[in-house]
Amino acid sequence: MKLTDNEKHMLEGEEGEARAWALDKLVKLGEYYGAPSMVDIVYAHLAKPRAGIDLTMLNLYDDMVKKGGKFKVTTSTNPEAFDFDKPEILGISQESIKLQERWSHAVLSMGAVPTRTCTMYWSGIVPRMGEHVAFNESSSIAYVNSVLGARTNTESQISALLSALTGKTPKMVYHLDENRRGNTLVKLEAIPAHLTEWDALGLHLTQVLPGDAVPVFTNMPQTVRTWELKRMNASLGYGLGPPIGLWHAAGITPEAATQEQAFKGEQPRAEVVVTPRDIQKVYELSEWHGPVDLIHFGCPHLSVPEMAMVASMFQSKRVSSNVQAWVVTSPAVKKVSDTAGYTAILEQAGVIVLSGMCCATLPKKEAREIMGGKVLVTDSGKHWNLAPSIMGDVGLRTILKTTEEVVTAAVTGRI
Amino acid sequence: MAKLKAERGTGNKVQGEALVCTDPIHFGQDFSDSGVGQNPRHELYGKSIKDKILILTHPKSGSGHGGMALLEMAANKGAPKGLIYQAVNPVVVFGAILTDIPIMDQFDQNPVDVIHSGDSVTMNPEALVVEISPPA
């Protein structure tokens, strides 16, 4: 790998121990993949190690702090395990909250911006087309690459940390022009009619495409909204098969003014047709009839228009006394929702509105207490897929339904 | 003695006992920190991968976190001694780099077809060569 003088000096320790160690590891990763060089990034985004589980990663953060580590670029953060505005609302103990704060303190001391959201692009962190970044948040990868036309790889927690410290990432995978060329034609036989169908579409595509597929949609509707794409991208990033990190659609994604441009003049290597039955089969993966316990909206965190939408669906309704209904968003969007009156409407209906958190980062004890053995209904493909396994086996059962059906389940207490 | 050629590798030369597994692995989900299979639906449930040279196809999909779980396993002395994949991903590679576990992938023959559990395997990531001998 060809290193710049600045990089050589960093490796020699001229910018401190933390950056020297960090760059050494990133260079080794780049060398494994034959990266020609490193590339400078403009943003990094960090996700939190799970308290009580990812102890070694947490220790690594403290180690970087001890070695004088400071972030070189604007570094935003993923959701925490509790809502900083209402920490005990889900019954998380003070003791657990104290344990959770260790990571928060470490990243803040190194200069992080506490966006506390998986939707950093709606919290003031917006990469421009062509900008190189290093994001550790699986739902954001295809959003950054496809919708924004910026460039990120699927980072791990530690590669993103080390990139934040050094301001660099190996020039490989999606940072290289040749790897951004579309290679798979995707035709939608039916245009998604519900929000959740975008989630289901993402889940389906991860079942039928290999990890190096770069889909080019021939007929994505020109009316598609960013939050619909957010949902598809979340499922593409954490789906039922290898993640898809980049796709194109003529007139919609910045690198595809035309379909030919998306393919860079080459022929697709494969063609996929998505039928209505393909989408229906995704819903059939979670059949349930009976009472439910938890209702979840907000994986990824809801956008302002989605907050308005869900609020209007709960207007003049009342959440059943045997369920707990959560609407989760970023602190930035929550602020706007408060001022716009959406939060009040939701709370009037008995919904708990949470910000800056994700139940997937709950420590095992709290995960068991709050979600153990429960039935959770969600309109999020990623949450349906991820929640049962990421907290370890606490016996959580998740059901995927359309947004309307989830509201009905909240009000009736059953499916 | 059989030989396999890899396109990619990193880490020190290492010799150990092979454990072949065609059921894709997610280290954090399928194994405890002490290296014992903890997923009843996984082929290696109840088996130990500690100090073995794992012969694998590709990582299990889902969360990229699987590579980071190697850190926890290494800290708890439950990590494998080496990782041989037909096709790996950058998150697992990075986990191996951080824990100094030698890792190689993209072989001229599929490792799970050529290597048998119990074989003596020598990984030479710098030379991009794996040597296999039958058990002693």
Coordinates of C-alpha atoms in Angstrom, one line a residue:
Chain A
M1 CA 0.0 0.0 0.0
K2 CA 1.2 3.5 -0.9
L3 CA 1.2 5.7 2.2
T4 CA 1.5 9.4 2.3
D5 CA 4.2 11.2 4.4
N6 CA 1.5 12.3 6.8
E7 CA 0.4 8.6 7.2
K8 CA 4.0 7.4 7.7
H9 CA 4.4 10.0 10.4
M10 CA 1.2 9.0 12.1
L11 CA 2.4 5.4 12.2
E12 CA 5.6 6.5 13.7
G13 CA 3.7 8.1 16.6
E14 CA 4.0 11.7 15.7
E15 CA 0.3 12.2 16.4
G16 CA 0.3 10.1 19.6
E17 CA 0.0 6.5 20.6
A18 CA -3.7 6.0 19.9
R19 CA -3.5 7.2 16.2
A20 CA -0.3 5.2 15.6
W21 CA -2.0 2.0 16.8
A22 CA -5.2 2.7 15.0
L23 CA -3.7 3.5 11.7
D24 CA -1.5 0.4 11.9
K25 CA -4.6 -1.8 12.2
L26 CA -6.5 0.0 9.4
V27 CA -3.5 -0.3 7.1
K28 CA -3.4 -4.1 7.8
L29 CA -7.1 -4.3 6.8
G30 CA -6.4 -2.4 3.6
E31 CA -3.4 -4.6 2.7
Y32 CA -5.5 -7.7 3.1
Y33 CA -7.9 -6.4 0.5
G34 CA -5.1 -5.0 -1.8
A35 CA -6.2 -1.4 -1.2
P36 CA -3.9 0.9 -3.2
S37 CA -3.9 3.5 -0.4
M38 CA -5.8 5.0 2.5
V39 CA -8.4 7.7 1.9
D40 CA -9.3 10.7 4.1
I41 CA -12.8 10.7 5.5
V42 CA -14.9 13.6 6.5
Y43 CA -17.3 11.9 8.9
A44 CA -17.3 8.9 11.2
H45 CA -20.3 7.3 13.0
L46 CA -19.9 5.1 16.0
A47 CA -22.3 2.5 17.5
K48 CA -22.2 1.5 21.1
P49 CA -20.8 -1.8 22.4
R50 CA -23.5 -3.7 24.3
A51 CA -23.2 -3.1 28.0
G52 CA -22.2 -6.3 29.9
I53 CA -21.6 -8.2 26.7
D54 CA -19.0 -6.3 24.6
L55 CA -16.6 -5.7 27.5
T56 CA -13.4 -6.0 25.4
M57 CA -14.6 -3.3 23.0
L58 CA -15.6 -1.1 25.8
N59 CA -12.1 -1.5 27.4
L60 CA -10.6 -0.7 24.0
Y61 CA -12.5 2.7 24.0
D62 CA -11.1 3.4 27.5
D63 CA -7.6 2.4 26.3
M64 CA -7.8 4.9 23.4
V65 CA -8.8 7.6 25.8
K66 CA -5.9 6.7 28.1
K67 CA -3.5 6.9 25.1
G68 CA -4.7 10.4 24.5
G69 CA -7.0 9.6 21.5
K70 CA -9.0 12.4 20.0
F71 CA -11.3 12.1 17.0
K72 CA -9.8 13.7 13.8
V73 CA -13.2 14.2 12.0
T74 CA -16.8 15.0 13.0
T75 CA -17.9 11.8 14.7
S76 CA -21.5 11.2 15.4
T77 CA -23.0 8.5 17.6
N78 CA -25.7 5.8 17.4
P79 CA -28.6 5.4 19.9
E80 CA -28.0 4.7 23.5
A81 CA -29.7 2.1 25.6
F82 CA -31.9 4.6 27.4
D83 CA -33.6 7.9 26.7
F84 CA -31.4 10.6 28.3
D85 CA -34.5 12.8 28.8
K86 CA -36.5 10.1 30.6
P87 CA -33.9 7.5 31.7
E88 CA -36.1 5.4 34.0
I89 CA -39.3 5.3 31.9
L90 CA -38.7 1.7 30.7
G91 CA -37.8 0.6 34.2
I92 CA -34.0 0.7 33.6
S93 CA -32.3 0.9 37.0
Q94 CA -30.0 3.8 38.1
E95 CA -27.2 1.2 38.4
S96 CA -27.6 0.1 34.8
I97 CA -27.8 3.7 33.6
K98 CA -24.5 4.4 35.4
L99 CA -22.9 1.4 33.6
Q100 CA -24.2 2.6 30.3
E101 CA -22.7 6.0 30.7
R102 CA -19.1 4.7 30.5
W103 CA -19.1 4.6 26.7
S104 CA -20.9 7.9 26.4
H105 CA -18.2 9.5 28.5
A106 CA -15.4 7.9 26.5
V107 CA -16.6 9.1 23.1
L108 CA -17.5 12.5 24.4
S109 CA -14.0 12.9 25.8
M110 CA -12.6 12.1 22.4
G111 CA -14.8 14.7 20.8
A112 CA -17.9 12.9 19.6
V113 CA -21.1 14.7 18.6
P114 CA -23.9 12.9 20.6
T115 CA -26.5 12.6 17.8
R116 CA -27.7 9.4 19.5
T117 CA -29.4 8.2 16.3
C118 CA -29.1 5.7 13.5
T119 CA -30.5 8.4 11.2
M120 CA -27.5 10.8 11.4
Y121 CA -28.5 12.2 8.0
W122 CA -31.6 13.7 9.7
S123 CA -29.5 15.0 12.6
G124 CA -27.2 17.4 10.8
I125 CA -24.6 14.9 9.7
V126 CA -25.1 14.8 5.9
P127 CA -22.4 13.5 3.7
R128 CA -22.4 15.1 0.2
M129 CA -22.1 13.0 -3.0
G130 CA -18.6 11.7 -3.4
E131 CA -17.5 12.3 0.2
H132 CA -15.8 9.4 1.9
V133 CA -17.0 8.5 5.4
A134 CA -16.8 5.6 7.8
F135 CA -20.2 4.7 9.4
N136 CA -20.9 1.8 11.7
E137 CA -24.6 1.6 11.5
S138 CA -25.9 -1.0 9.1
S139 CA -29.1 0.8 8.2
S140 CA -27.2 3.8 7.0
I141 CA -24.8 2.1 4.6
A142 CA -27.1 1.9 1.6
Y143 CA -28.6 5.2 2.5
V144 CA -25.2 7.0 2.5
N145 CA -24.0 5.2 -0.7
S146 CA -27.2 5.1 -2.7
V147 CA -29.5 8.0 -1.6
L148 CA -26.7 10.5 -0.9
G149 CA -24.1 9.2 -3.3
A150 CA -21.4 9.4 -0.6
R151 CA -19.1 6.5 0.1
T152 CA -18.9 4.2 3.1
N153 CA -18.1 0.6 3.7
T154 CA -19.9 -1.7 6.1
E155 CA -17.7 -0.7 9.1
S156 CA -17.4 -2.7 12.3
Q157 CA -17.5 -0.9 15.7
I158 CA -13.8 -0.8 16.0
S159 CA -12.9 0.0 12.4
A160 CA -15.2 3.0 12.6
L161 CA -13.6 4.0 16.0
L162 CA -10.1 3.8 14.5
S163 CA -11.2 5.7 11.4
A164 CA -12.6 8.4 13.7
L165 CA -9.3 8.7 15.5
T166 CA -7.1 8.8 12.3
G167 CA -9.5 10.4 9.8
K168 CA -8.7 7.6 7.4
T169 CA -10.1 4.4 6.0
P170 CA -8.6 1.9 3.5
K171 CA -9.5 2.8 -0.1
M172 CA -11.4 -0.4 -0.9
V173 CA -14.9 -1.8 -1.7
Y174 CA -17.3 1.2 -2.1
H175 CA -14.6 3.9 -1.8
L176 CA -13.4 2.8 -5.3
D177 CA -15.2 3.9 -8.5
E178 CA -15.1 0.4 -10.1
N179 CA -16.9 -1.2 -7.2
R180 CA -19.8 1.2 -7.4
R181 CA -20.9 0.1 -10.9
G182 CA -24.4 -1.4 -11.0
N183 CA -24.3 -5.1 -11.9
T184 CA -27.8 -6.5 -11.3
L185 CA -31.1 -5.4 -12.9
V186 CA -34.0 -5.4 -10.5
K187 CA -37.6 -5.0 -11.8
L188 CA -40.5 -4.5 -9.4
E189 CA -43.6 -6.2 -10.7
A190 CA -45.6 -4.3 -8.1
I191 CA -44.7 -0.9 -6.7
P192 CA -44.7 -1.0 -2.8
A193 CA -48.0 0.4 -1.6
H194 CA -47.4 0.5 2.1
L195 CA -44.4 1.8 4.1
T196 CA -43.7 -1.7 5.3
E197 CA -43.5 -3.0 1.8
W198 CA -40.2 -1.1 1.4
D199 CA -39.0 -3.0 4.5
A200 CA -40.2 -6.3 3.0
L201 CA -38.6 -5.5 -0.3
G202 CA -35.2 -5.0 1.4
L203 CA -35.6 -8.3 3.3
H204 CA -36.5 -10.2 0.1
L205 CA -33.6 -8.8 -1.9
T206 CA -31.1 -9.9 0.7
Q207 CA -32.5 -13.4 0.3
V208 CA -32.0 -13.6 -3.4
L209 CA -28.9 -11.4 -4.1
P210 CA -25.2 -12.2 -3.3
G211 CA -23.3 -9.7 -1.1
D212 CA -21.4 -8.1 -4.0
A213 CA -24.6 -7.3 -5.9
V214 CA -25.1 -3.6 -6.9
P215 CA -28.8 -3.6 -7.9
V216 CA -30.1 -1.1 -10.5
F217 CA -33.9 -0.7 -10.2
T218 CA -35.5 -0.3 -13.6
N219 CA -38.8 1.0 -12.3
M220 CA -38.5 2.5 -8.8
P221 CA -41.3 5.1 -8.6
Q222 CA -40.1 8.6 -9.0
T223 CA -42.4 9.5 -6.2
V224 CA -40.5 7.5 -3.6
R225 CA -39.7 9.3 -0.4
T226 CA -36.5 9.3 1.6
W227 CA -38.1 7.5 4.6
E228 CA -39.4 4.8 2.4
L229 CA -35.8 4.3 1.1
K230 CA -34.6 4.5 4.7
R231 CA -36.7 1.4 5.5
M232 CA -35.6 -0.5 2.4
N233 CA -31.9 0.4 3.2
A234 CA -32.3 -0.7 6.8
S235 CA -33.5 -4.2 5.7
L236 CA -30.8 -4.3 3.0
G237 CA -28.2 -3.6 5.8
Y238 CA -29.6 -6.2 8.2
G239 CA -31.6 -8.7 6.3
L240 CA -32.0 -12.3 5.7
G241 CA -28.8 -12.7 3.7
P242 CA -25.6 -10.8 3.1
P243 CA -26.0 -7.1 3.3
I244 CA -26.4 -5.0 0.1
G245 CA -24.5 -1.7 0.5
L246 CA -25.2 0.1 -2.7
W247 CA -27.9 0.3 -5.4
H248 CA -28.9 2.8 -8.1
A249 CA -32.2 4.0 -9.7
A250 CA -32.2 6.4 -12.6
G251 CA -33.4 9.9 -11.7
I252 CA -33.4 9.0 -8.0
T253 CA -29.8 8.2 -6.9
P254 CA -27.1 10.7 -7.6
E255 CA -24.8 8.4 -9.5
A256 CA -27.5 7.3 -11.9
A257 CA -28.8 10.2 -14.0
T258 CA -29.6 7.4 -16.5
Q259 CA -29.8 3.6 -16.2
E260 CA -26.8 3.4 -18.5
Q261 CA -24.8 5.6 -16.3
A262 CA -25.6 3.3 -13.3
F263 CA -24.2 0.3 -15.3
K264 CA -21.3 2.4 -16.5
G265 CA -22.1 1.2 -20.0
E266 CA -21.7 -2.5 -19.2
Q267 CA -24.3 -5.3 -19.3
P268 CA -25.9 -6.5 -16.0
R269 CA -24.6 -9.9 -14.9
A270 CA -28.0 -10.9 -13.5
E271 CA -31.7 -9.9 -13.6
V272 CA -34.2 -10.2 -10.8
V273 CA -37.9 -9.7 -10.9
V274 CA -39.7 -9.0 -7.6
T275 CA -43.3 -10.2 -7.6
P276 CA -46.1 -9.3 -5.2
R277 CA -45.9 -12.9 -3.9
D278 CA -42.2 -12.4 -3.0
I279 CA -43.3 -9.5 -0.8
Q280 CA -46.2 -11.4 0.7
K281 CA -43.9 -14.3 1.7
V282 CA -41.9 -11.9 3.9
Y283 CA -45.0 -11.1 6.0
E284 CA -45.7 -14.8 6.2
L285 CA -42.5 -15.4 8.1
S286 CA -44.2 -14.1 11.1
E287 CA -47.8 -15.3 11.5
W288 CA -49.5 -14.6 14.8
H289 CA -53.0 -14.5 16.2
G290 CA -53.7 -13.5 19.8
P291 CA -52.7 -10.9 22.4
V292 CA -49.6 -8.9 22.0
D293 CA -47.4 -7.1 24.6
L294 CA -45.2 -4.5 22.8
I295 CA -45.7 -2.2 19.9
H296 CA -42.7 -0.7 18.2
F297 CA -42.3 2.1 15.7
G298 CA -39.0 3.6 14.8
C299 CA -36.4 1.2 13.5
P300 CA -34.6 3.2 12.1
H301 CA -35.6 6.3 14.0
L302 CA -38.7 8.0 12.5
S303 CA -38.4 11.0 10.2
V304 CA -40.4 14.2 10.9
P305 CA -43.1 13.2 8.2
E306 CA -43.3 9.7 9.8
M307 CA -43.8 11.2 13.2
A308 CA -46.6 13.3 11.8
M309 CA -48.1 10.3 10.0
V310 CA -48.0 8.0 13.1
A311 CA -49.4 10.8 15.3
S312 CA -52.4 11.3 12.9
M313 CA -53.0 7.5 13.0
F314 CA -53.2 7.6 16.8
Q315 CA -55.3 10.8 17.0
S316 CA -58.3 10.3 19.1
K317 CA -57.4 6.7 19.8
R318 CA -56.2 5.0 23.0
V319 CA -53.5 2.4 23.4
S320 CA -54.9 -0.8 25.0
S321 CA -54.1 -1.2 28.7
N322 CA -52.4 -4.5 28.1
V323 CA -49.8 -3.3 25.7
Q324 CA -46.9 -0.8 25.8
A325 CA -46.5 1.2 22.6
W326 CA -43.2 2.9 21.7
V327 CA -42.5 5.4 19.1
V328 CA -38.8 6.0 18.8
T329 CA -36.9 8.7 17.0
S330 CA -33.7 10.9 17.2
P331 CA -33.4 13.7 19.7
A332 CA -33.3 16.1 16.8
V333 CA -36.5 14.9 15.3
K334 CA -38.1 14.6 18.7
K335 CA -37.5 18.3 19.3
V336 CA -39.3 19.2 16.1
S337 CA -42.1 16.7 16.9
D338 CA -42.6 18.3 20.3
T339 CA -42.9 21.8 18.8
A340 CA -45.2 20.5 16.0
G341 CA -47.5 18.9 18.5
Y342 CA -47.0 15.3 17.3
T343 CA -45.5 14.1 20.6
A344 CA -48.5 15.5 22.5
I345 CA -51.0 13.7 20.3
L346 CA -49.1 10.4 20.7
E347 CA -48.8 10.7 24.5
Q348 CA -52.5 11.6 24.7
A349 CA -53.2 8.3 23.1
G350 CA -51.0 6.5 25.7
V351 CA -48.0 6.0 23.4
I352 CA -44.5 6.3 25.0
V353 CA -42.4 8.6 22.8
L354 CA -38.7 7.9 23.1
S355 CA -35.6 9.5 21.7
G356 CA -31.9 8.8 21.3
M357 CA -32.3 5.2 22.2
C358 CA -32.6 1.7 20.8
C359 CA -33.9 -1.3 22.7
A360 CA -31.4 -3.4 20.7
T361 CA -28.6 -2.0 22.9
L362 CA -30.3 -2.9 26.2
P363 CA -28.1 -4.9 28.5
K364 CA -29.2 -8.5 28.9
K365 CA -30.7 -8.0 32.3
E366 CA -33.0 -5.2 31.2
A367 CA -33.7 -6.9 27.8
R368 CA -35.0 -9.9 29.8
E369 CA -37.0 -7.8 32.2
I370 CA -38.5 -5.5 29.6
M371 CA -38.8 -7.8 26.5
G372 CA -38.3 -11.3 27.8
G373 CA -40.9 -13.7 26.6
K374 CA -43.0 -10.9 25.1
V375 CA -44.7 -10.6 21.7
L376 CA -43.7 -7.4 19.8
V377 CA -45.4 -6.1 16.8
T378 CA -43.5 -3.7 14.5
D379 CA -43.7 -2.2 11.0
S380 CA -40.0 -2.3 10.7
G381 CA -38.4 -5.1 8.7
K382 CA -35.0 -4.6 10.4
H383 CA -36.5 -4.6 13.9
W384 CA -38.6 -7.7 13.2
N385 CA -35.4 -9.4 12.0
L386 CA -32.9 -8.1 14.5
A387 CA -34.5 -7.8 17.9
P388 CA -34.9 -11.5 18.8
S389 CA -31.2 -12.3 18.2
I390 CA -29.3 -9.2 19.0
M391 CA -30.2 -9.1 22.7
G392 CA -29.4 -12.7 23.0
D393 CA -32.1 -15.2 23.5
V394 CA -34.6 -13.6 25.9
G395 CA -37.6 -15.3 24.2
L396 CA -38.7 -12.2 22.4
R397 CA -41.1 -12.9 19.5
T398 CA -41.4 -10.3 16.8
I399 CA -44.3 -9.9 14.3
L400 CA -44.0 -7.8 11.1
K401 CA -47.2 -5.9 10.1
T402 CA -48.1 -2.8 8.1
T403 CA -48.1 0.5 9.9
E404 CA -51.9 0.6 10.0
E405 CA -52.1 -3.0 11.4
V406 CA -49.5 -2.1 14.1
V407 CA -51.7 0.9 15.2
T408 CA -54.7 -1.5 15.3
A409 CA -52.8 -4.0 17.4
A410 CA -51.8 -1.2 19.8
V411 CA -55.4 -0.1 20.2
T412 CA -57.0 -3.6 20.4
G413 CA -54.1 -5.3 22.3
R414 CA -54.1 -8.2 19.8
I415 CA -53.7 -9.4 16.3
Chain B
M1 CA 0.9 -33.5 2.2
A2 CA -1.8 -31.4 0.4
K3 CA -1.3 -27.7 -0.3
L4 CA -3.8 -24.9 -0.8
K5 CA -3.0 -21.5 -2.3
A6 CA -4.8 -18.4 -1.0
E7 CA -5.3 -15.0 -2.6
R8 CA -5.5 -13.2 0.7
G9 CA -4.0 -13.6 4.2
T10 CA -2.7 -11.8 7.2
G11 CA -1.1 -12.8 10.5
N12 CA 1.7 -15.0 11.7
K13 CA 2.5 -18.6 10.6
V14 CA 0.5 -21.1 12.8
Q15 CA 0.0 -24.8 13.0
G16 CA -3.0 -26.5 14.6
E17 CA -5.8 -29.1 14.4
A18 CA -8.4 -28.5 11.8
L19 CA -12.1 -28.3 12.5
V20 CA -14.2 -28.2 9.4
C21 CA -17.7 -26.6 9.5
T22 CA -20.0 -26.1 6.6
D23 CA -22.7 -24.4 8.7
P24 CA -21.9 -20.7 8.5
I25 CA -20.8 -19.1 11.8
H26 CA -21.7 -15.9 13.5
F27 CA -19.2 -15.9 16.4
G28 CA -21.2 -13.7 18.8
Q29 CA -24.4 -15.7 18.3
D30 CA -23.2 -19.2 17.8
F31 CA -20.4 -19.4 20.3
S32 CA -19.8 -18.4 23.9
D33 CA -16.8 -16.4 24.9
S34 CA -15.1 -19.6 26.0
G35 CA -15.5 -21.0 22.4
V36 CA -18.3 -23.5 23.0
G37 CA -21.2 -23.7 20.6
Q38 CA -24.2 -22.2 22.2
N39 CA -26.8 -22.3 19.4
P40 CA -28.9 -25.4 19.4
R41 CA -29.6 -25.0 15.7
H42 CA -25.9 -24.8 14.8
E43 CA -23.9 -27.8 13.6
L44 CA -21.2 -27.2 16.3
Y45 CA -23.6 -26.9 19.3
G46 CA -21.8 -28.0 22.4
K47 CA -18.5 -28.4 20.6
S48 CA -15.4 -26.3 21.3
I49 CA -13.5 -24.2 18.7
K50 CA -10.9 -23.0 21.1
D51 CA -7.4 -23.3 19.6
K52 CA -8.7 -25.0 16.5
I53 CA -7.9 -24.0 12.9
L54 CA -11.4 -23.4 11.6
I55 CA -12.1 -24.4 8.0
L56 CA -15.1 -22.5 6.8
T57 CA -17.2 -21.5 3.8
H58 CA -18.3 -17.9 4.5
P59 CA -19.5 -15.9 7.5
K60 CA -23.2 -16.2 8.5
S61 CA -25.1 -13.1 7.3
G62 CA -27.1 -10.8 9.6
S63 CA -25.0 -8.5 11.8
G64 CA -21.5 -7.6 10.9
H65 CA -20.9 -7.9 14.6
G66 CA -19.6 -11.4 14.3
G67 CA -16.1 -10.3 13.6
M68 CA -16.0 -8.1 16.8
A69 CA -17.1 -11.1 18.9
L70 CA -13.6 -12.5 18.3
L71 CA -12.3 -9.8 20.7
E72 CA -14.5 -11.2 23.5
M73 CA -13.5 -14.7 22.7
A74 CA -9.8 -13.9 22.6
A75 CA -10.0 -12.1 26.0
N76 CA -11.7 -15.2 27.4
K77 CA -9.2 -17.6 25.8
G78 CA -12.0 -19.2 23.8
A79 CA -10.8 -18.0 20.3
P80 CA -9.8 -20.2 17.4
K81 CA -6.1 -20.5 16.5
G82 CA -6.6 -19.7 12.9
L83 CA -9.4 -18.9 10.3
I84 CA -9.5 -20.4 6.9
Y85 CA -12.5 -19.2 4.7
Q86 CA -13.4 -19.8 1.1
A87 CA -14.9 -16.2 1.2
V88 CA -14.7 -13.9 4.3
N89 CA -15.9 -10.3 4.9
P90 CA -13.9 -7.3 6.1
V91 CA -15.6 -7.3 9.6
V92 CA -14.3 -10.8 10.3
V93 CA -10.9 -10.0 8.8
F94 CA -10.7 -6.9 11.1
G95 CA -11.7 -8.9 14.2
A96 CA -8.9 -11.4 13.3
I97 CA -6.4 -8.5 12.8
L98 CA -7.3 -7.0 16.2
T99 CA -6.9 -10.4 17.9
D100 CA -3.8 -11.5 16.0
I101 CA -5.6 -14.6 14.7
P102 CA -4.1 -15.6 11.3
I103 CA -6.8 -15.5 8.6
M104 CA -6.8 -16.5 4.9
D105 CA -9.4 -16.7 2.2
Q106 CA -10.1 -17.2 -1.6
F107 CA -8.4 -20.5 -2.1
D108 CA -7.6 -22.3 -5.4
Q109 CA -9.7 -25.3 -4.1
N110 CA -12.6 -25.1 -1.6
P111 CA -10.9 -25.7 1.8
V112 CA -14.0 -27.6 3.2
D113 CA -13.6 -30.1 0.4
V114 CA -9.9 -30.8 0.8
I115 CA -9.4 -30.5 4.6
H116 CA -10.8 -33.0 7.2
S117 CA -11.5 -32.3 10.8
G118 CA -8.5 -33.6 12.8
D119 CA -6.0 -32.9 10.0
S120 CA -2.8 -31.0 11.0
V121 CA -2.9 -27.7 9.2
T122 CA -0.1 -25.1 8.8
M123 CA -1.2 -21.6 7.8
N124 CA 1.4 -19.3 6.2
P125 CA -0.5 -16.1 5.5
E126 CA 2.6 -14.2 4.2
A127 CA 3.3 -16.9 1.7
L128 CA -0.4 -17.4 1.1
V129 CA 0.0 -21.2 1.5
V130 CA -1.8 -23.7 3.7
E131 CA -0.2 -27.2 4.2
I132 CA -2.3 -30.1 5.3
S133 CA -1.2 -33.4 6.8
P134 CA -3.4 -36.2 8.1
P135 CA -3.6 -36.6 11.9
A136 CA -0.5 -38.1 13.4

